């Protein structure tokens, strides 16, 4: 299995997960033109994507979903609440239910409920069926729950949100309402919350750690990197960024 990102952050997210002939896309917050340009460097045709998984309705994840799926006839999988909030009324989709796996090609997908200010937000764990490797994606999460700690333990790879540095958020340019939203229980994970999650999950098998959805205004890659490097026994992190995401990483 391998993972790549077309871009990560509040101006658009799209993540590829691939195993042999199966290509999955998690979210698309980019216009069709932007998406196609960004996809080009991975030498994938949009029409060869087997399924799009939509985590929640916020525009940085859902903004380009309908046009992409319609223009290239790609099946969409999402929760009922997300579909109601994000899609046109009669847009066809396959229903995801938290805690119930679906198998697409050689990859089993487990949707996980997370606390976020959206209708029915999900994040995902991908299980490569032929060798047991497990990859987790966790962004847009307001706080760490018991359920998240259990679900995201014993992974081989983890893409984890490091959204904001609390001091930078506090003194940064966001209006107070938005500061409270981002830093609240249904907002995003701070650097410290994500570090705390890494301390609480079993990371014995973890050989790939990707820091993602890093705020360009309320965080700095160098802070994230320093914090992660202070933890023992963790791989050096890959930092996803807004403009370029990151290239294929094999798991
Ligand atoms: Zn987001
Ligand atoms: Zn969100």
PDB file of C-alpha atoms and ligand atoms in Angstrom:
ATOM      1  CA  UNK A   1       0.000   0.000   0.000  1.00  0.00           C
ATOM      2  CA  UNK A   2       1.190   3.557  -0.550  1.00  0.00           C
ATOM      3  CA  UNK A   3      -0.044   7.062   0.227  1.00  0.00           C
ATOM      4  CA  UNK A   4       0.422  10.491  -1.369  1.00  0.00           C
ATOM      5  CA  UNK A   5      -1.099  13.935  -0.950  1.00  0.00           C
ATOM      6  CA  UNK A   6      -2.092  16.528  -3.544  1.00  0.00           C
ATOM      7  CA  UNK A   7      -2.179  19.192  -0.848  1.00  0.00           C
ATOM      8  CA  UNK A   8      -2.967  19.426   2.851  1.00  0.00           C
ATOM      9  CA  UNK A   9      -4.361  22.365   4.820  1.00  0.00           C
ATOM     10  CA  UNK A  10      -7.308  24.702   5.178  1.00  0.00           C
ATOM     11  CA  UNK A  11      -7.151  25.717   1.483  1.00  0.00           C
ATOM     12  CA  UNK A  12      -7.734  22.179   0.223  1.00  0.00           C
ATOM     13  CA  UNK A  13      -7.084  18.530   0.967  1.00  0.00           C
ATOM     14  CA  UNK A  14      -6.851  15.445  -1.235  1.00  0.00           C
ATOM     15  CA  UNK A  15      -5.061  12.221  -0.297  1.00  0.00           C
ATOM     16  CA  UNK A  16      -4.406   9.147  -2.426  1.00  0.00           C
ATOM     17  CA  UNK A  17      -4.216   5.604  -1.044  1.00  0.00           C
ATOM     18  CA  UNK A  18      -3.207   2.937  -3.512  1.00  0.00           C
ATOM     19  CA  UNK A  19      -2.573  -0.791  -3.526  1.00  0.00           C
ATOM     20  CA  UNK A  20      -1.764  -2.548  -6.799  1.00  0.00           C
ATOM     21  CA  UNK A  21      -4.756  -1.839  -9.042  1.00  0.00           C
ATOM     22  CA  UNK A  22      -6.871  -0.095  -6.435  1.00  0.00           C
ATOM     23  CA  UNK A  23      -6.673   3.708  -6.133  1.00  0.00           C
ATOM     24  CA  UNK A  24      -8.713   5.495  -3.472  1.00  0.00           C
ATOM     25  CA  UNK A  25      -9.013   9.244  -2.995  1.00  0.00           C
ATOM     26  CA  UNK A  26      -9.836  10.703   0.420  1.00  0.00           C
ATOM     27  CA  UNK A  27     -11.534  14.111   0.037  1.00  0.00           C
ATOM     28  CA  UNK A  28     -11.074  16.716  -2.668  1.00  0.00           C
ATOM     29  CA  UNK A  29     -11.112  20.364  -1.698  1.00  0.00           C
ATOM     30  CA  UNK A  30      -9.703  21.501  -5.043  1.00  0.00           C
ATOM     31  CA  UNK A  31     -11.428  22.699  -8.207  1.00  0.00           C
ATOM     32  CA  UNK A  32     -11.442  20.173 -11.033  1.00  0.00           C
ATOM     33  CA  UNK A  33      -8.746  22.142 -12.862  1.00  0.00           C
ATOM     34  CA  UNK A  34      -6.520  22.353  -9.747  1.00  0.00           C
ATOM     35  CA  UNK A  35      -7.129  18.709  -8.921  1.00  0.00           C
ATOM     36  CA  UNK A  36      -6.236  17.565 -12.439  1.00  0.00           C
ATOM     37  CA  UNK A  37      -3.062  19.676 -12.435  1.00  0.00           C
ATOM     38  CA  UNK A  38      -2.019  18.367  -9.047  1.00  0.00           C
ATOM     39  CA  UNK A  39      -2.812  14.749  -9.949  1.00  0.00           C
ATOM     40  CA  UNK A  40      -0.673  14.939 -13.074  1.00  0.00           C
ATOM     41  CA  UNK A  41       2.610  14.514 -11.218  1.00  0.00           C
ATOM     42  CA  UNK A  42       1.450  11.180  -9.792  1.00  0.00           C
ATOM     43  CA  UNK A  43       0.818   9.837 -13.305  1.00  0.00           C
ATOM     44  CA  UNK A  44      -2.746   8.864 -12.498  1.00  0.00           C
ATOM     45  CA  UNK A  45      -5.755   9.629 -14.683  1.00  0.00           C
ATOM     46  CA  UNK A  46      -8.745  10.945 -12.701  1.00  0.00           C
ATOM     47  CA  UNK A  47     -10.926   8.291 -14.346  1.00  0.00           C
ATOM     48  CA  UNK A  48      -8.744   5.493 -12.957  1.00  0.00           C
ATOM     49  CA  UNK A  49      -9.619   6.389  -9.346  1.00  0.00           C
ATOM     50  CA  UNK A  50     -11.778   3.535  -8.051  1.00  0.00           C
ATOM     51  CA  UNK A  51     -13.541   5.392  -5.243  1.00  0.00           C
ATOM     52  CA  UNK A  52     -13.666   8.747  -3.496  1.00  0.00           C
ATOM     53  CA  UNK A  53     -14.171   8.752   0.274  1.00  0.00           C
ATOM     54  CA  UNK A  54     -15.499  11.988   1.757  1.00  0.00           C
ATOM     55  CA  UNK A  55     -14.732  12.616   5.441  1.00  0.00           C
ATOM     56  CA  UNK A  56     -17.033  15.601   6.047  1.00  0.00           C
ATOM     57  CA  UNK A  57     -18.683  18.569   4.373  1.00  0.00           C
ATOM     58  CA  UNK A  58     -16.205  21.385   5.070  1.00  0.00           C
ATOM     59  CA  UNK A  59     -15.153  23.027   1.819  1.00  0.00           C
ATOM     60  CA  UNK A  60     -11.449  22.235   2.175  1.00  0.00           C
ATOM     61  CA  UNK A  61     -12.442  18.537   1.899  1.00  0.00           C
ATOM     62  CA  UNK A  62     -15.663  18.527  -0.130  1.00  0.00           C
ATOM     63  CA  UNK A  63     -15.358  21.564  -2.425  1.00  0.00           C
ATOM     64  CA  UNK A  64     -14.368  19.586  -5.520  1.00  0.00           C
ATOM     65  CA  UNK A  65     -16.129  16.284  -4.831  1.00  0.00           C
ATOM     66  CA  UNK A  66     -19.273  16.478  -6.955  1.00  0.00           C
ATOM     67  CA  UNK A  67     -17.677  17.743 -10.135  1.00  0.00           C
ATOM     68  CA  UNK A  68     -14.828  15.251  -9.907  1.00  0.00           C
ATOM     69  CA  UNK A  69     -17.124  12.284  -9.290  1.00  0.00           C
ATOM     70  CA  UNK A  70     -19.644  13.346 -11.936  1.00  0.00           C
ATOM     71  CA  UNK A  71     -17.144  14.264 -14.663  1.00  0.00           C
ATOM     72  CA  UNK A  72     -15.117  11.092 -14.265  1.00  0.00           C
ATOM     73  CA  UNK A  73     -17.881   8.741 -13.126  1.00  0.00           C
ATOM     74  CA  UNK A  74     -16.138   7.840  -9.857  1.00  0.00           C
ATOM     75  CA  UNK A  75     -18.201   6.209  -7.073  1.00  0.00           C
ATOM     76  CA  UNK A  76     -18.444   8.301  -3.907  1.00  0.00           C
ATOM     77  CA  UNK A  77     -18.576   6.868  -0.397  1.00  0.00           C
ATOM     78  CA  UNK A  78     -19.648   8.996   2.556  1.00  0.00           C
ATOM     79  CA  UNK A  79     -21.875   9.142   5.642  1.00  0.00           C
ATOM     80  CA  UNK A  80     -25.556  10.065   5.294  1.00  0.00           C
ATOM     81  CA  UNK A  81     -25.113  13.226   7.360  1.00  0.00           C
ATOM     82  CA  UNK A  82     -22.195  14.350   5.218  1.00  0.00           C
ATOM     83  CA  UNK A  83     -24.071  13.624   2.000  1.00  0.00           C
ATOM     84  CA  UNK A  84     -27.023  15.718   3.179  1.00  0.00           C
ATOM     85  CA  UNK A  85     -24.743  18.602   4.097  1.00  0.00           C
ATOM     86  CA  UNK A  86     -22.352  18.478   1.143  1.00  0.00           C
ATOM     87  CA  UNK A  87     -24.121  17.086  -1.922  1.00  0.00           C
ATOM     88  CA  UNK A  88     -26.959  18.054  -4.231  1.00  0.00           C
ATOM     89  CA  UNK A  89     -30.209  16.284  -3.172  1.00  0.00           C
ATOM     90  CA  UNK A  90     -30.201  13.462  -5.726  1.00  0.00           C
ATOM     91  CA  UNK A  91     -26.470  12.929  -5.995  1.00  0.00           C
ATOM     92  CA  UNK A  92     -25.801   9.178  -5.858  1.00  0.00           C
ATOM     93  CA  UNK A  93     -23.408   7.834  -3.242  1.00  0.00           C
ATOM     94  CA  UNK A  94     -22.572   4.712  -1.260  1.00  0.00           C
ATOM     95  CA  UNK A  95     -23.282   4.950   2.423  1.00  0.00           C
ATOM     96  CA  UNK A  96     -20.517   4.702   5.027  1.00  0.00           C
ATOM     97  CA  UNK A  97     -21.383   3.855   8.618  1.00  0.00           C
ATOM     98  CA  UNK A  98     -18.863   4.387  11.419  1.00  0.00           C
ATOM     99  CA  UNK A  99     -17.447   1.097  12.663  1.00  0.00           C
ATOM    100  CA  UNK A 100     -18.567  -0.857   9.577  1.00  0.00           C
ATOM    101  CA  UNK A 101     -15.842  -1.790   7.114  1.00  0.00           C
ATOM    102  CA  UNK A 102     -16.206  -1.685   3.354  1.00  0.00           C
ATOM    103  CA  UNK A 103     -13.824  -3.457   0.980  1.00  0.00           C
ATOM    104  CA  UNK A 104     -12.806  -1.703  -2.217  1.00  0.00           C
ATOM    105  CA  UNK A 105     -10.445  -3.753  -4.374  1.00  0.00           C
ATOM    106  CA  UNK A 106      -7.649  -5.012  -2.135  1.00  0.00           C
ATOM    107  CA  UNK A 107      -8.208  -2.440   0.602  1.00  0.00           C
ATOM    108  CA  UNK A 108     -10.574  -2.662   3.549  1.00  0.00           C
ATOM    109  CA  UNK A 109     -11.718   0.726   4.843  1.00  0.00           C
ATOM    110  CA  UNK A 110     -12.846   1.278   8.439  1.00  0.00           C
ATOM    111  CA  UNK A 111     -14.667   4.596   9.048  1.00  0.00           C
ATOM    112  CA  UNK A 112     -14.042   6.071  12.506  1.00  0.00           C
ATOM    113  CA  UNK A 113     -16.258   8.674  14.214  1.00  0.00           C
ATOM    114  CA  UNK A 114     -14.414  11.819  15.313  1.00  0.00           C
ATOM    115  CA  UNK A 115     -15.498  14.941  17.230  1.00  0.00           C
ATOM    116  CA  UNK A 116     -15.589  17.820  14.720  1.00  0.00           C
ATOM    117  CA  UNK A 117     -18.089  20.573  13.972  1.00  0.00           C
ATOM    118  CA  UNK A 118     -19.651  18.802  10.990  1.00  0.00           C
ATOM    119  CA  UNK A 119     -22.801  16.665  10.513  1.00  0.00           C
ATOM    120  CA  UNK A 120     -21.315  13.159  10.634  1.00  0.00           C
ATOM    121  CA  UNK A 121     -17.523  13.422  10.382  1.00  0.00           C
ATOM    122  CA  UNK A 122     -15.479  10.297   9.753  1.00  0.00           C
ATOM    123  CA  UNK A 123     -11.782   9.538   9.499  1.00  0.00           C
ATOM    124  CA  UNK A 124     -10.344   6.294   8.149  1.00  0.00           C
ATOM    125  CA  UNK A 125      -8.170   3.274   8.729  1.00  0.00           C
ATOM    126  CA  UNK A 126      -7.059   1.371   5.626  1.00  0.00           C
ATOM    127  CA  UNK A 127      -6.184  -2.295   5.901  1.00  0.00           C
ATOM    128  CA  UNK A 128      -4.228  -3.952   3.132  1.00  0.00           C
ATOM    129  CA  UNK A 129      -5.870  -7.350   2.956  1.00  0.00           C
ATOM    130  CA  UNK A 130      -2.998  -9.406   1.521  1.00  0.00           C
ATOM    131  CA  UNK A 131      -0.374  -8.506   4.128  1.00  0.00           C
ATOM    132  CA  UNK A 132      -2.196  -6.996   7.097  1.00  0.00           C
ATOM    133  CA  UNK A 133      -0.569  -3.523   6.888  1.00  0.00           C
ATOM    134  CA  UNK A 134      -2.664  -0.747   8.417  1.00  0.00           C
ATOM    135  CA  UNK A 135      -2.675   2.967   7.574  1.00  0.00           C
ATOM    136  CA  UNK A 136      -4.624   5.581   9.542  1.00  0.00           C
ATOM    137  CA  UNK A 137      -5.733   9.067   8.467  1.00  0.00           C
ATOM    138  CA  UNK A 138      -6.790  11.440  11.242  1.00  0.00           C
ATOM    139  CA  UNK A 139      -7.395  15.145  10.634  1.00  0.00           C
ATOM    140  CA  UNK A 140     -10.211  17.576  11.466  1.00  0.00           C
ATOM    141  CA  UNK A 141     -10.629  16.263  14.987  1.00  0.00           C
ATOM    142  CA  UNK A 142     -11.364  18.526  17.959  1.00  0.00           C
ATOM    143  CA  UNK A 143     -10.020  16.314  20.705  1.00  0.00           C
ATOM    144  CA  UNK A 144      -8.701  12.815  21.304  1.00  0.00           C
ATOM    145  CA  UNK A 145     -11.320  10.319  22.458  1.00  0.00           C
ATOM    146  CA  UNK A 146     -10.946   6.861  24.010  1.00  0.00           C
ATOM    147  CA  UNK A 147     -12.408   5.506  20.762  1.00  0.00           C
ATOM    148  CA  UNK A 148      -9.724   7.228  18.674  1.00  0.00           C
ATOM    149  CA  UNK A 149      -6.910   5.889  20.874  1.00  0.00           C
ATOM    150  CA  UNK A 150      -8.227   2.333  20.472  1.00  0.00           C
ATOM    151  CA  UNK A 151      -8.850   2.636  16.740  1.00  0.00           C
ATOM    152  CA  UNK A 152      -5.512   4.249  15.842  1.00  0.00           C
ATOM    153  CA  UNK A 153      -3.277   1.908  17.860  1.00  0.00           C
ATOM    154  CA  UNK A 154      -0.967  -0.635  16.194  1.00  0.00           C
ATOM    155  CA  UNK A 155      -0.744   1.094  12.810  1.00  0.00           C
ATOM    156  CA  UNK A 156       2.115   0.759  10.331  1.00  0.00           C
ATOM    157  CA  UNK A 157       1.576   4.310   9.075  1.00  0.00           C
ATOM    158  CA  UNK A 158      -0.303   7.338  10.342  1.00  0.00           C
ATOM    159  CA  UNK A 159      -1.196  10.635   8.722  1.00  0.00           C
ATOM    160  CA  UNK A 160      -2.016  12.854  11.697  1.00  0.00           C
ATOM    161  CA  UNK A 161      -3.248  16.426  11.964  1.00  0.00           C
ATOM    162  CA  UNK A 162      -0.914  18.910  13.643  1.00  0.00           C
ATOM    163  CA  UNK A 163      -3.177  21.892  13.106  1.00  0.00           C
ATOM    164  CA  UNK A 164      -2.072  24.680  15.385  1.00  0.00           C
ATOM    165  CA  UNK A 165       0.339  25.919  17.992  1.00  0.00           C
ATOM    166  CA  UNK A 166      -1.858  27.283  20.828  1.00  0.00           C
ATOM    167  CA  UNK A 167       0.244  30.430  21.321  1.00  0.00           C
ATOM    168  CA  UNK A 168       0.332  31.217  17.614  1.00  0.00           C
ATOM    169  CA  UNK A 169      -3.439  30.688  17.365  1.00  0.00           C
ATOM    170  CA  UNK A 170      -4.017  32.954  20.360  1.00  0.00           C
ATOM    171  CA  UNK A 171      -1.838  35.777  19.038  1.00  0.00           C
ATOM    172  CA  UNK A 172      -2.561  35.140  15.354  1.00  0.00           C
ATOM    173  CA  UNK A 173      -4.766  36.917  12.782  1.00  0.00           C
ATOM    174  CA  UNK A 174      -7.966  34.864  13.145  1.00  0.00           C
ATOM    175  CA  UNK A 175     -11.062  36.628  14.543  1.00  0.00           C
ATOM    176  CA  UNK A 176     -12.032  35.496  18.067  1.00  0.00           C
ATOM    177  CA  UNK A 177     -14.946  33.349  16.861  1.00  0.00           C
ATOM    178  CA  UNK A 178     -12.679  31.384  14.551  1.00  0.00           C
ATOM    179  CA  UNK A 179      -9.969  31.061  17.217  1.00  0.00           C
ATOM    180  CA  UNK A 180     -12.535  29.522  19.545  1.00  0.00           C
ATOM    181  CA  UNK A 181     -13.806  27.221  16.799  1.00  0.00           C
ATOM    182  CA  UNK A 182     -10.351  25.940  15.814  1.00  0.00           C
ATOM    183  CA  UNK A 183      -9.187  25.541  19.424  1.00  0.00           C
ATOM    184  CA  UNK A 184     -12.488  24.141  20.715  1.00  0.00           C
ATOM    185  CA  UNK A 185     -13.597  20.579  21.408  1.00  0.00           C
ATOM    186  CA  UNK A 186     -15.061  20.236  17.916  1.00  0.00           C
ATOM    187  CA  UNK A 187     -12.269  22.063  16.083  1.00  0.00           C
ATOM    188  CA  UNK A 188      -8.808  20.789  15.273  1.00  0.00           C
ATOM    189  CA  UNK A 189      -5.959  18.980  17.038  1.00  0.00           C
ATOM    190  CA  UNK A 190      -3.204  21.219  18.373  1.00  0.00           C
ATOM    191  CA  UNK A 191       0.421  20.097  18.183  1.00  0.00           C
ATOM    192  CA  UNK A 192       0.220  19.132  21.849  1.00  0.00           C
ATOM    193  CA  UNK A 193      -2.965  17.105  21.442  1.00  0.00           C
ATOM    194  CA  UNK A 194      -1.427  15.150  18.583  1.00  0.00           C
ATOM    195  CA  UNK A 195       1.768  14.524  20.551  1.00  0.00           C
ATOM    196  CA  UNK A 196      -0.390  13.323  23.446  1.00  0.00           C
ATOM    197  CA  UNK A 197      -2.216  10.947  21.089  1.00  0.00           C
ATOM    198  CA  UNK A 198       1.124   9.556  19.878  1.00  0.00           C
ATOM    199  CA  UNK A 199       2.071   8.937  23.514  1.00  0.00           C
ATOM    200  CA  UNK A 200      -1.167   7.072  24.172  1.00  0.00           C
ATOM    201  CA  UNK A 201      -1.424   4.790  21.138  1.00  0.00           C
ATOM    202  CA  UNK A 202       0.695   1.683  20.589  1.00  0.00           C
ATOM    203  CA  UNK A 203       3.347   2.850  18.085  1.00  0.00           C
ATOM    204  CA  UNK A 204       5.550  -0.258  18.153  1.00  0.00           C
ATOM    205  CA  UNK A 205       4.728  -1.017  14.493  1.00  0.00           C
ATOM    206  CA  UNK A 206       4.644   2.582  13.307  1.00  0.00           C
ATOM    207  CA  UNK A 207       7.305   3.165  10.664  1.00  0.00           C
ATOM    208  CA  UNK A 208       5.742   6.099   8.843  1.00  0.00           C
ATOM    209  CA  UNK A 209       4.419   9.269  10.449  1.00  0.00           C
ATOM    210  CA  UNK A 210       3.022  12.129   8.386  1.00  0.00           C
ATOM    211  CA  UNK A 211       2.136  15.467   9.986  1.00  0.00           C
ATOM    212  CA  UNK A 212      -0.732  17.021   8.025  1.00  0.00           C
ATOM    213  CA  UNK A 213      -3.344  19.825   7.918  1.00  0.00           C
ATOM    214  CA  UNK A 214      -0.662  22.124   9.410  1.00  0.00           C
ATOM    215  CA  UNK A 215      -2.093  25.645   9.608  1.00  0.00           C
ATOM    216  CA  UNK A 216      -0.142  28.176   7.556  1.00  0.00           C
ATOM    217  CA  UNK A 217      -1.195  31.000   9.891  1.00  0.00           C
ATOM    218  CA  UNK A 218      -1.288  29.345  13.319  1.00  0.00           C
ATOM    219  CA  UNK A 219       1.582  26.885  13.135  1.00  0.00           C
ATOM    220  CA  UNK A 220       5.068  26.367  11.719  1.00  0.00           C
ATOM    221  CA  UNK A 221       6.544  23.155  10.288  1.00  0.00           C
ATOM    222  CA  UNK A 222       9.731  23.625  12.332  1.00  0.00           C
ATOM    223  CA  UNK A 223       7.742  23.580  15.603  1.00  0.00           C
ATOM    224  CA  UNK A 224       5.912  20.402  14.580  1.00  0.00           C
ATOM    225  CA  UNK A 225       9.119  18.680  13.576  1.00  0.00           C
ATOM    226  CA  UNK A 226      10.896  19.592  16.820  1.00  0.00           C
ATOM    227  CA  UNK A 227       8.023  18.311  18.942  1.00  0.00           C
ATOM    228  CA  UNK A 228       7.844  14.981  17.139  1.00  0.00           C
ATOM    229  CA  UNK A 229      11.606  14.490  17.284  1.00  0.00           C
ATOM    230  CA  UNK A 230      11.446  14.765  21.071  1.00  0.00           C
ATOM    231  CA  UNK A 231       9.453  11.527  21.195  1.00  0.00           C
ATOM    232  CA  UNK A 232      11.532   8.360  21.405  1.00  0.00           C
ATOM    233  CA  UNK A 233      11.171   5.461  19.010  1.00  0.00           C
ATOM    234  CA  UNK A 234       9.192   7.314  16.372  1.00  0.00           C
ATOM    235  CA  UNK A 235      10.191   7.612  12.718  1.00  0.00           C
ATOM    236  CA  UNK A 236      11.274  11.048  11.470  1.00  0.00           C
ATOM    237  CA  UNK A 237       8.069  12.700  10.294  1.00  0.00           C
ATOM    238  CA  UNK A 238       7.110  13.662   6.771  1.00  0.00           C
ATOM    239  CA  UNK A 239       5.488  17.109   6.768  1.00  0.00           C
ATOM    240  CA  UNK A 240       2.601  17.570   4.349  1.00  0.00           C
ATOM    241  CA  UNK A 241       2.130  21.046   2.976  1.00  0.00           C
ATOM    242  CA  UNK A 242      -0.625  23.010   1.300  1.00  0.00           C
ATOM    243  CA  UNK A 243       0.962  23.538  -2.080  1.00  0.00           C
ATOM    244  CA  UNK A 244       2.614  20.219  -2.728  1.00  0.00           C
ATOM    245  CA  UNK A 245       1.267  17.691  -0.240  1.00  0.00           C
ATOM    246  CA  UNK A 246       3.851  14.918  -0.397  1.00  0.00           C
ATOM    247  CA  UNK A 247       5.005  12.272  -2.868  1.00  0.00           C
ATOM    248  CA  UNK A 248       4.249   8.574  -2.688  1.00  0.00           C
ATOM    249  CA  UNK A 249       5.278   6.915   0.540  1.00  0.00           C
ATOM    250  CA  UNK A 250       5.262   3.107   0.583  1.00  0.00           C
ATOM    251  CA  UNK A 251       3.959   1.405   3.680  1.00  0.00           C
TER     252      UNK A 251
HETATM  253 ZN1  LIG B   1     -10.047  20.543   7.123  1.00  0.00          ZN
HETATM  254 ZN1  LIG B   2     -13.234  20.291   8.925  1.00  0.00          ZN
END
